[in-house]
PDB file of C-alpha atoms in Angstrom:
ATOM      1  CA  UNK A   1       1.295 -10.832  12.858  1.00 96.00           C
ATOM      2  CA  UNK A   2       1.897 -10.656   9.390  1.00 98.00           C
ATOM      3  CA  UNK A   3       5.448 -11.012   7.582  1.00 99.00           C
ATOM      4  CA  UNK A   4       6.344  -9.558   4.253  1.00 99.00           C
ATOM      5  CA  UNK A   5       9.254 -10.635   2.012  1.00 99.00           C
ATOM      6  CA  UNK A   6      10.717  -9.912  -1.248  1.00 99.00           C
ATOM      7  CA  UNK A   7      10.309 -11.907  -4.468  1.00 99.00           C
ATOM      8  CA  UNK A   8      13.376 -13.469  -6.210  1.00 98.00           C
ATOM      9  CA  UNK A   9      14.653 -12.155  -9.833  1.00 95.00           C
ATOM     10  CA  UNK A  10      15.153 -16.012 -10.646  1.00 95.00           C
ATOM     11  CA  UNK A  11      11.935 -18.028 -10.960  1.00 96.00           C
ATOM     12  CA  UNK A  12      10.942 -21.494 -12.301  1.00 96.00           C
ATOM     13  CA  UNK A  13       8.146 -23.656 -13.198  1.00 95.00           C
ATOM     14  CA  UNK A  14       7.174 -26.168 -10.465  1.00 95.00           C
ATOM     15  CA  UNK A  15       3.737 -27.702 -10.484  1.00 91.00           C
ATOM     16  CA  UNK A  16       5.088 -31.316  -8.832  1.00 92.00           C
ATOM     17  CA  UNK A  17       6.237 -30.513  -5.235  1.00 92.00           C
ATOM     18  CA  UNK A  18       3.175 -28.717  -3.925  1.00 92.00           C
ATOM     19  CA  UNK A  19      -0.415 -27.657  -5.691  1.00 92.00           C
ATOM     20  CA  UNK A  20      -1.377 -23.867  -6.253  1.00 95.00           C
ATOM     21  CA  UNK A  21      -4.206 -23.031  -3.727  1.00 93.00           C
ATOM     22  CA  UNK A  22      -5.154 -19.413  -4.806  1.00 92.00           C
ATOM     23  CA  UNK A  23      -5.273 -16.614  -7.182  1.00 95.00           C
ATOM     24  CA  UNK A  24      -3.497 -13.349  -6.709  1.00 97.00           C
ATOM     25  CA  UNK A  25      -5.701 -10.796  -5.089  1.00 98.00           C
ATOM     26  CA  UNK A  26      -4.507  -8.134  -7.797  1.00 98.00           C
ATOM     27  CA  UNK A  27      -4.890 -10.505 -11.059  1.00 98.00           C
ATOM     28  CA  UNK A  28      -6.323  -7.506 -12.917  1.00 98.00           C
ATOM     29  CA  UNK A  29      -3.675  -4.994 -12.251  1.00 98.00           C
ATOM     30  CA  UNK A  30      -0.949  -7.801 -13.328  1.00 98.00           C
ATOM     31  CA  UNK A  31      -3.207  -7.973 -16.414  1.00 98.00           C
ATOM     32  CA  UNK A  32      -2.692  -4.483 -17.034  1.00 98.00           C
ATOM     33  CA  UNK A  33       0.921  -4.584 -16.247  1.00 98.00           C
ATOM     34  CA  UNK A  34       1.495  -7.405 -19.099  1.00 98.00           C
ATOM     35  CA  UNK A  35      -0.458  -5.437 -21.702  1.00 98.00           C
ATOM     36  CA  UNK A  36       1.912  -2.461 -21.044  1.00 98.00           C
ATOM     37  CA  UNK A  37       5.278  -5.031 -20.844  1.00 98.00           C
ATOM     38  CA  UNK A  38       3.913  -6.321 -24.279  1.00 98.00           C
ATOM     39  CA  UNK A  39       3.784  -2.697 -25.848  1.00 98.00           C
ATOM     40  CA  UNK A  40       7.510  -2.468 -25.364  1.00 98.00           C
ATOM     41  CA  UNK A  41      10.100  -3.834 -28.206  1.00 98.00           C
ATOM     42  CA  UNK A  42      12.821  -5.461 -26.978  1.00 98.00           C
ATOM     43  CA  UNK A  43      15.591  -3.097 -26.794  1.00 98.00           C
ATOM     44  CA  UNK A  44      13.038  -1.172 -24.369  1.00 98.00           C
ATOM     45  CA  UNK A  45      12.000  -4.480 -22.448  1.00 98.00           C
ATOM     46  CA  UNK A  46      15.419  -5.251 -22.011  1.00 97.00           C
ATOM     47  CA  UNK A  47      16.570  -1.438 -20.843  1.00 97.00           C
ATOM     48  CA  UNK A  48      13.748  -1.913 -18.194  1.00 97.00           C
ATOM     49  CA  UNK A  49      15.177  -5.331 -17.064  1.00 96.00           C
ATOM     50  CA  UNK A  50      18.817  -4.081 -17.242  1.00 94.00           C
ATOM     51  CA  UNK A  51      19.898  -7.687 -17.739  1.00 95.00           C
ATOM     52  CA  UNK A  52      21.556  -9.523 -20.631  1.00 96.00           C
ATOM     53  CA  UNK A  53      20.409 -10.491 -23.848  1.00 97.00           C
ATOM     54  CA  UNK A  54      20.006 -14.069 -22.830  1.00 96.00           C
ATOM     55  CA  UNK A  55      17.786 -12.919 -19.908  1.00 96.00           C
ATOM     56  CA  UNK A  56      15.984 -10.681 -21.664  1.00 97.00           C
ATOM     57  CA  UNK A  57      14.891 -12.985 -24.593  1.00 97.00           C
ATOM     58  CA  UNK A  58      13.995 -15.516 -22.036  1.00 97.00           C
ATOM     59  CA  UNK A  59      11.515 -13.051 -20.119  1.00 97.00           C
ATOM     60  CA  UNK A  60      10.379 -11.277 -23.707  1.00 98.00           C
ATOM     61  CA  UNK A  61       9.143 -14.769 -24.739  1.00 97.00           C
ATOM     62  CA  UNK A  62       7.681 -15.645 -21.137  1.00 96.00           C
ATOM     63  CA  UNK A  63       5.690 -12.110 -21.253  1.00 97.00           C
ATOM     64  CA  UNK A  64       4.596 -12.951 -24.712  1.00 97.00           C
ATOM     65  CA  UNK A  65       3.251 -16.266 -23.869  1.00 96.00           C
ATOM     66  CA  UNK A  66       2.120 -15.706 -20.620  1.00 96.00           C
ATOM     67  CA  UNK A  67      -1.428 -16.214 -19.249  1.00 93.00           C
ATOM     68  CA  UNK A  68      -2.025 -14.875 -15.660  1.00 89.00           C
ATOM     69  CA  UNK A  69      -5.057 -16.756 -15.451  1.00 88.00           C
ATOM     70  CA  UNK A  70      -3.554 -20.079 -15.069  1.00 88.00           C
ATOM     71  CA  UNK A  71      -0.576 -19.892 -13.027  1.00 82.00           C
ATOM     72  CA  UNK A  72       0.152 -22.935 -11.656  1.00 89.00           C
ATOM     73  CA  UNK A  73       3.122 -23.010  -9.414  1.00 96.00           C
ATOM     74  CA  UNK A  74       2.510 -21.634  -5.844  1.00 98.00           C
ATOM     75  CA  UNK A  75       4.441 -18.419  -5.382  1.00 98.00           C
ATOM     76  CA  UNK A  76       6.827 -19.541  -2.826  1.00 98.00           C
ATOM     77  CA  UNK A  77       7.991 -22.484  -4.964  1.00 98.00           C
ATOM     78  CA  UNK A  78       8.337 -20.353  -8.172  1.00 98.00           C
ATOM     79  CA  UNK A  79      11.020 -17.799  -6.464  1.00 98.00           C
ATOM     80  CA  UNK A  80      14.565 -19.172  -6.272  1.00 95.00           C
ATOM     81  CA  UNK A  81      17.374 -17.413  -4.655  1.00 93.00           C
ATOM     82  CA  UNK A  82      19.448 -17.165  -1.348  1.00 97.00           C
ATOM     83  CA  UNK A  83      16.306 -16.407   0.770  1.00 98.00           C
ATOM     84  CA  UNK A  84      14.078 -18.966  -0.685  1.00 98.00           C
ATOM     85  CA  UNK A  85      16.636 -21.486  -0.385  1.00 98.00           C
ATOM     86  CA  UNK A  86      17.005 -21.006   3.409  1.00 98.00           C
ATOM     87  CA  UNK A  87      13.126 -20.688   3.839  1.00 98.00           C
ATOM     88  CA  UNK A  88      13.084 -24.411   2.212  1.00 97.00           C
ATOM     89  CA  UNK A  89       9.247 -24.898   1.657  1.00 97.00           C
ATOM     90  CA  UNK A  90       9.777 -28.274  -0.114  1.00 96.00           C
ATOM     91  CA  UNK A  91      10.819 -29.444   3.213  1.00 96.00           C
ATOM     92  CA  UNK A  92       8.637 -28.001   5.341  1.00 97.00           C
ATOM     93  CA  UNK A  93       6.167 -29.518   7.500  1.00 98.00           C
ATOM     94  CA  UNK A  94       2.371 -29.163   6.812  1.00 98.00           C
ATOM     95  CA  UNK A  95       1.761 -27.621   9.985  1.00 98.00           C
ATOM     96  CA  UNK A  96       4.819 -24.786   8.724  1.00 98.00           C
ATOM     97  CA  UNK A  97       3.209 -24.466   5.351  1.00 98.00           C
ATOM     98  CA  UNK A  98       0.018 -23.643   6.982  1.00 98.00           C
ATOM     99  CA  UNK A  99       1.717 -20.984   8.785  1.00 99.00           C
ATOM    100  CA  UNK A 100       3.142 -19.476   5.781  1.00 99.00           C
ATOM    101  CA  UNK A 101       0.087 -19.222   4.365  1.00 98.00           C
ATOM    102  CA  UNK A 102      -1.469 -17.509   7.193  1.00 98.00           C
ATOM    103  CA  UNK A 103       1.031 -15.152   7.639  1.00 98.00           C
ATOM    104  CA  UNK A 104       3.815 -14.527   4.920  1.00 99.00           C
ATOM    105  CA  UNK A 105       3.047 -11.929   2.242  1.00 99.00           C
ATOM    106  CA  UNK A 106       5.358 -11.790  -0.900  1.00 99.00           C
ATOM    107  CA  UNK A 107       5.457  -8.388  -2.278  1.00 99.00           C
ATOM    108  CA  UNK A 108       5.786  -8.319  -6.139  1.00 99.00           C
ATOM    109  CA  UNK A 109       6.298  -5.406  -8.839  1.00 99.00           C
ATOM    110  CA  UNK A 110       4.501  -7.370 -11.101  1.00 98.00           C
ATOM    111  CA  UNK A 111       1.714  -9.350  -8.693  1.00 98.00           C
ATOM    112  CA  UNK A 112       1.449  -6.611  -6.027  1.00 99.00           C
ATOM    113  CA  UNK A 113       1.185  -8.692  -2.943  1.00 99.00           C
ATOM    114  CA  UNK A 114       0.989 -12.902  -3.033  1.00 99.00           C
ATOM    115  CA  UNK A 115       0.121 -15.162  -0.484  1.00 98.00           C
ATOM    116  CA  UNK A 116       2.624 -18.479  -0.592  1.00 98.00           C
ATOM    117  CA  UNK A 117       0.238 -20.821  -2.407  1.00 98.00           C
ATOM    118  CA  UNK A 118      -1.193 -18.118  -5.186  1.00 98.00           C
ATOM    119  CA  UNK A 119      -0.538 -19.881  -8.344  1.00 97.00           C
ATOM    120  CA  UNK A 120       2.066 -17.624 -10.476  1.00 98.00           C
ATOM    121  CA  UNK A 121       3.983 -17.991 -13.489  1.00 97.00           C
ATOM    122  CA  UNK A 122       7.343 -16.778 -13.963  1.00 97.00           C
ATOM    123  CA  UNK A 123       8.013 -12.801 -15.005  1.00 97.00           C
ATOM    124  CA  UNK A 124      10.656 -10.427 -14.438  1.00 97.00           C
ATOM    125  CA  UNK A 125       9.671  -6.938 -12.892  1.00 98.00           C
ATOM    126  CA  UNK A 126      11.478  -5.356  -9.992  1.00 98.00           C
ATOM    127  CA  UNK A 127       9.143  -3.334  -8.099  1.00 98.00           C
ATOM    128  CA  UNK A 128      11.898  -0.495  -8.524  1.00 96.00           C
ATOM    129  CA  UNK A 129      11.501  -1.038 -12.576  1.00 95.00           C
ATOM    130  CA  UNK A 130      10.928   2.577 -14.146  1.00 94.00           C
ATOM    131  CA  UNK A 131       8.141   1.184 -15.867  1.00 97.00           C
ATOM    132  CA  UNK A 132       5.519   3.909 -16.959  1.00 97.00           C
ATOM    133  CA  UNK A 133       2.148   2.907 -17.033  1.00 97.00           C
ATOM    134  CA  UNK A 134      -1.647   4.298 -17.118  1.00 97.00           C
ATOM    135  CA  UNK A 135      -0.129   8.311 -16.193  1.00 97.00           C
ATOM    136  CA  UNK A 136       1.950   6.440 -13.420  1.00 98.00           C
ATOM    137  CA  UNK A 137       5.749   7.073 -13.514  1.00 97.00           C
ATOM    138  CA  UNK A 138       6.683   3.699 -11.847  1.00 98.00           C
ATOM    139  CA  UNK A 139       5.191   0.952 -10.258  1.00 98.00           C
ATOM    140  CA  UNK A 140       5.061   2.703  -6.864  1.00 99.00           C
ATOM    141  CA  UNK A 141       2.840   4.932  -7.930  1.00 98.00           C
ATOM    142  CA  UNK A 142       0.998   2.294 -10.039  1.00 99.00           C
ATOM    143  CA  UNK A 143       0.652   0.168  -6.770  1.00 99.00           C
ATOM    144  CA  UNK A 144      -0.295   3.061  -4.828  1.00 98.00           C
ATOM    145  CA  UNK A 145      -1.196   1.844  -1.133  1.00 99.00           C
ATOM    146  CA  UNK A 146      -2.997  -1.077  -2.273  1.00 99.00           C
ATOM    147  CA  UNK A 147      -0.146  -3.209  -1.270  1.00 99.00           C
ATOM    148  CA  UNK A 148      -0.257  -1.793   2.314  1.00 99.00           C
ATOM    149  CA  UNK A 149      -4.242  -1.938   2.348  1.00 98.00           C
ATOM    150  CA  UNK A 150      -3.515  -5.825   1.395  1.00 98.00           C
ATOM    151  CA  UNK A 151      -1.053  -6.810   4.136  1.00 98.00           C
ATOM    152  CA  UNK A 152      -2.302  -4.511   7.161  1.00 98.00           C
ATOM    153  CA  UNK A 153      -5.690  -5.559   7.170  1.00 96.00           C
ATOM    154  CA  UNK A 154      -7.089  -6.896  10.298  1.00 90.00           C
ATOM    155  CA  UNK A 155      -4.743  -4.502  11.772  1.00 91.00           C
ATOM    156  CA  UNK A 156      -1.893  -7.154  12.696  1.00 94.00           C
ATOM    157  CA  UNK A 157       1.735  -6.112  13.616  1.00 97.00           C
ATOM    158  CA  UNK A 158       3.736  -6.417  10.244  1.00 98.00           C
ATOM    159  CA  UNK A 159       7.236  -7.879  10.556  1.00 99.00           C
ATOM    160  CA  UNK A 160       9.358  -6.319   7.463  1.00 99.00           C
ATOM    161  CA  UNK A 161      11.656  -8.898   6.365  1.00 99.00           C
ATOM    162  CA  UNK A 162      11.471  -7.350   2.807  1.00 98.00           C
ATOM    163  CA  UNK A 163      14.593  -5.252   0.854  1.00 97.00           C
ATOM    164  CA  UNK A 164      14.036  -1.681   1.213  1.00 97.00           C
ATOM    165  CA  UNK A 165      13.158  -1.659  -2.523  1.00 98.00           C
ATOM    166  CA  UNK A 166      10.020  -3.645  -1.844  1.00 99.00           C
ATOM    167  CA  UNK A 167       9.311  -2.520   2.094  1.00 99.00           C
ATOM    168  CA  UNK A 168       8.804   1.010   0.509  1.00 98.00           C
ATOM    169  CA  UNK A 169       5.660  -0.218  -1.127  1.00 99.00           C
ATOM    170  CA  UNK A 170       4.366  -0.470   2.505  1.00 99.00           C
ATOM    171  CA  UNK A 171       6.276   1.885   4.438  1.00 98.00           C
ATOM    172  CA  UNK A 172       5.185   4.990   2.491  1.00 98.00           C
ATOM    173  CA  UNK A 173       1.587   4.728   3.749  1.00 98.00           C
ATOM    174  CA  UNK A 174       2.399   3.454   7.380  1.00 98.00           C
ATOM    175  CA  UNK A 175      -0.173   5.314   9.780  1.00 96.00           C
ATOM    176  CA  UNK A 176      -0.442   6.314  13.399  1.00 94.00           C
ATOM    177  CA  UNK A 177      -1.465   3.021  14.856  1.00 93.00           C
ATOM    178  CA  UNK A 178       0.124   0.699  12.491  1.00 97.00           C
ATOM    179  CA  UNK A 179       2.904  -1.144  13.682  1.00 97.00           C
ATOM    180  CA  UNK A 180       5.467  -2.063  11.612  1.00 98.00           C
ATOM    181  CA  UNK A 181       8.674  -3.756  12.468  1.00 99.00           C
ATOM    182  CA  UNK A 182      11.637  -3.864  10.559  1.00 98.00           C
ATOM    183  CA  UNK A 183      14.341  -6.907  11.330  1.00 98.00           C
ATOM    184  CA  UNK A 184      17.888  -5.980  10.554  1.00 96.00           C
ATOM    185  CA  UNK A 185      20.567  -8.436  10.449  1.00 97.00           C
ATOM    186  CA  UNK A 186      24.180  -7.604  10.103  1.00 93.00           C
ATOM    187  CA  UNK A 187      27.709  -6.553  11.917  1.00 87.00           C
ATOM    188  CA  UNK A 188      27.905  -3.536  14.262  1.00 81.00           C
ATOM    189  CA  UNK A 189      30.098  -0.696  12.763  1.00 78.00           C
ATOM    190  CA  UNK A 190      32.891   0.724  14.898  1.00 74.00           C
ATOM    191  CA  UNK A 191      32.259   4.141  16.081  1.00 65.00           C
ATOM    192  CA  UNK A 192      28.873   6.367  16.274  1.00 56.00           C
ATOM    193  CA  UNK A 193      28.407   4.674  19.614  1.00 58.00           C
ATOM    194  CA  UNK A 194      27.594   1.114  18.316  1.00 56.00           C
ATOM    195  CA  UNK A 195      24.328   1.979  17.109  1.00 65.00           C
ATOM    196  CA  UNK A 196      24.925   1.326  13.556  1.00 75.00           C
ATOM    197  CA  UNK A 197      24.308  -2.143  11.591  1.00 81.00           C
ATOM    198  CA  UNK A 198      26.045  -3.083   8.438  1.00 86.00           C
ATOM    199  CA  UNK A 199      23.976  -5.514   6.371  1.00 86.00           C
ATOM    200  CA  UNK A 200      25.526  -7.806   3.745  1.00 87.00           C
ATOM    201  CA  UNK A 201      23.370  -8.637   0.675  1.00 90.00           C
ATOM    202  CA  UNK A 202      23.689 -12.579   0.597  1.00 95.00           C
ATOM    203  CA  UNK A 203      23.822 -12.955   4.441  1.00 96.00           C
ATOM    204  CA  UNK A 204      20.952 -10.891   5.127  1.00 96.00           C
ATOM    205  CA  UNK A 205      18.619 -12.904   2.488  1.00 97.00           C
ATOM    206  CA  UNK A 206      19.742 -15.883   3.885  1.00 98.00           C
ATOM    207  CA  UNK A 207      18.986 -14.695   7.226  1.00 98.00           C
ATOM    208  CA  UNK A 208      15.667 -13.391   6.091  1.00 98.00           C
ATOM    209  CA  UNK A 209      14.794 -16.711   4.909  1.00 99.00           C
ATOM    210  CA  UNK A 210      15.829 -18.733   7.869  1.00 99.00           C
ATOM    211  CA  UNK A 211      13.602 -16.388  10.135  1.00 99.00           C
ATOM    212  CA  UNK A 212      10.606 -16.975   8.232  1.00 99.00           C
ATOM    213  CA  UNK A 213      11.096 -20.773   8.661  1.00 99.00           C
ATOM    214  CA  UNK A 214      12.080 -20.196  12.075  1.00 99.00           C
ATOM    215  CA  UNK A 215       8.761 -18.522  12.905  1.00 99.00           C
ATOM    216  CA  UNK A 216       6.936 -21.294  10.805  1.00 99.00           C
ATOM    217  CA  UNK A 217       8.621 -23.913  12.769  1.00 98.00           C
ATOM    218  CA  UNK A 218       7.861 -22.413  16.286  1.00 98.00           C
ATOM    219  CA  UNK A 219       4.352 -21.291  15.472  1.00 98.00           C
ATOM    220  CA  UNK A 220       5.454 -17.511  16.322  1.00 98.00           C
ATOM    221  CA  UNK A 221       2.453 -14.809  16.476  1.00 96.00           C
ATOM    222  CA  UNK A 222       3.999 -12.364  18.308  1.00 96.00           C
ATOM    223  CA  UNK A 223       7.088 -10.281  17.648  1.00 95.00           C
ATOM    224  CA  UNK A 224       8.556 -11.339  21.107  1.00 96.00           C
ATOM    225  CA  UNK A 225       8.992 -14.748  19.886  1.00 98.00           C
ATOM    226  CA  UNK A 226      11.464 -13.838  17.288  1.00 99.00           C
ATOM    227  CA  UNK A 227      14.086 -12.645  19.709  1.00 98.00           C
ATOM    228  CA  UNK A 228      15.270 -16.372  20.114  1.00 98.00           C
ATOM    229  CA  UNK A 229      16.464 -16.736  16.555  1.00 99.00           C
ATOM    230  CA  UNK A 230      20.062 -18.036  16.420  1.00 98.00           C
ATOM    231  CA  UNK A 231      20.518 -19.406  13.071  1.00 97.00           C
ATOM    232  CA  UNK A 232      23.529 -18.449  11.016  1.00 97.00           C
ATOM    233  CA  UNK A 233      25.109 -17.553  14.026  1.00 95.00           C
ATOM    234  CA  UNK A 234      22.971 -14.073  14.659  1.00 97.00           C
ATOM    235  CA  UNK A 235      21.650 -13.173  17.887  1.00 97.00           C
ATOM    236  CA  UNK A 236      19.342 -10.448  19.187  1.00 98.00           C
ATOM    237  CA  UNK A 237      20.683  -7.112  19.993  1.00 95.00           C
ATOM    238  CA  UNK A 238      18.283  -5.700  22.687  1.00 95.00           C
ATOM    239  CA  UNK A 239      19.871  -2.302  23.264  1.00 92.00           C
ATOM    240  CA  UNK A 240      19.973  -1.807  19.629  1.00 92.00           C
ATOM    241  CA  UNK A 241      16.423  -2.447  18.963  1.00 95.00           C
ATOM    242  CA  UNK A 242      12.919  -0.634  19.884  1.00 95.00           C
ATOM    243  CA  UNK A 243       9.328  -0.925  19.286  1.00 95.00           C
ATOM    244  CA  UNK A 244       9.701  -0.428  15.255  1.00 97.00           C
ATOM    245  CA  UNK A 245      13.098  -2.253  14.754  1.00 96.00           C
ATOM    246  CA  UNK A 246      14.758  -5.920  15.668  1.00 98.00           C
ATOM    247  CA  UNK A 247      18.510  -6.075  15.254  1.00 96.00           C
ATOM    248  CA  UNK A 248      20.506  -9.243  14.894  1.00 97.00           C
ATOM    249  CA  UNK A 249      23.945  -9.301  14.907  1.00 96.00           C
ATOM    250  CA  UNK A 250      26.834 -11.789  14.702  1.00 90.00           C
TER     251      UNK A 250
END
C-alpha cells in the first residue's frame, strides 16, 4: 500500500535531526524546472508564486543559488505546516520512520514525487502554478503521467491523503484495475440524505498528518486498518464510504 500526501509552502533547512538517504527520482526534471524559473525576472516570478514581495525575494534568491544535486534536508523534515506538525517525524520511532519511507510519497510541483528521506532544498512551486515549460502549458502537462507511474509501480493500492491540487496529478491517469482510495475528513452537511461532507482546510491538514502517523505507529498495510483511526475526534463513517472513498467525520 502506498500513501500520497501534499507538500507544504513553507520549507526549512534541517540537516541535524535526521540525514537524507536518497535522491529525488525526477531530479533531471527538477533541474529543467530550475532552468525555466531562472529565466523569469522578479516580477514574473512573483506573479507565478502569487506571494508578497518579501516571500518572492526569498524564493527568487533560493532559486538563484540552488544546487539540486546537493539537497541535504530529508523532504519530510523540510516541509512545515499543519500536516507535517501533526505527522511529527522528528519524534517518530525508527520503526515508524522506516514505515513512512516505504509507504509514503510526497507529491511536489518542483520534484514531482519524493520519498520522505530524499534530500531536497527549499523551493516554492505549487503544482497548480501556471508555469509554461517545454511546450507544456502548466505543470500538470509537464509532469504528465510520471508521478502516477511512480506511485502506482508495483500495483499497490494508493491511499490518497493529498489535496485536490496534488491528487489530480495521479487521479487523471488512474486505469481500470488500479485502486485509489481518497480519504475525506469533515463534518456531515444537512440535507442531501446526509451524503455530503464539508472539509475545513486547516482541520483536514491536521487530520491527514495524524492519519499518516497513526498508520506508521500501527504498521498498517491494508486500508481496512485505517478504520480504527480516532484522532482529533474523527471516526470512520461506514455508510458514507465505499471502495474508493473513506470518510471520517466528527
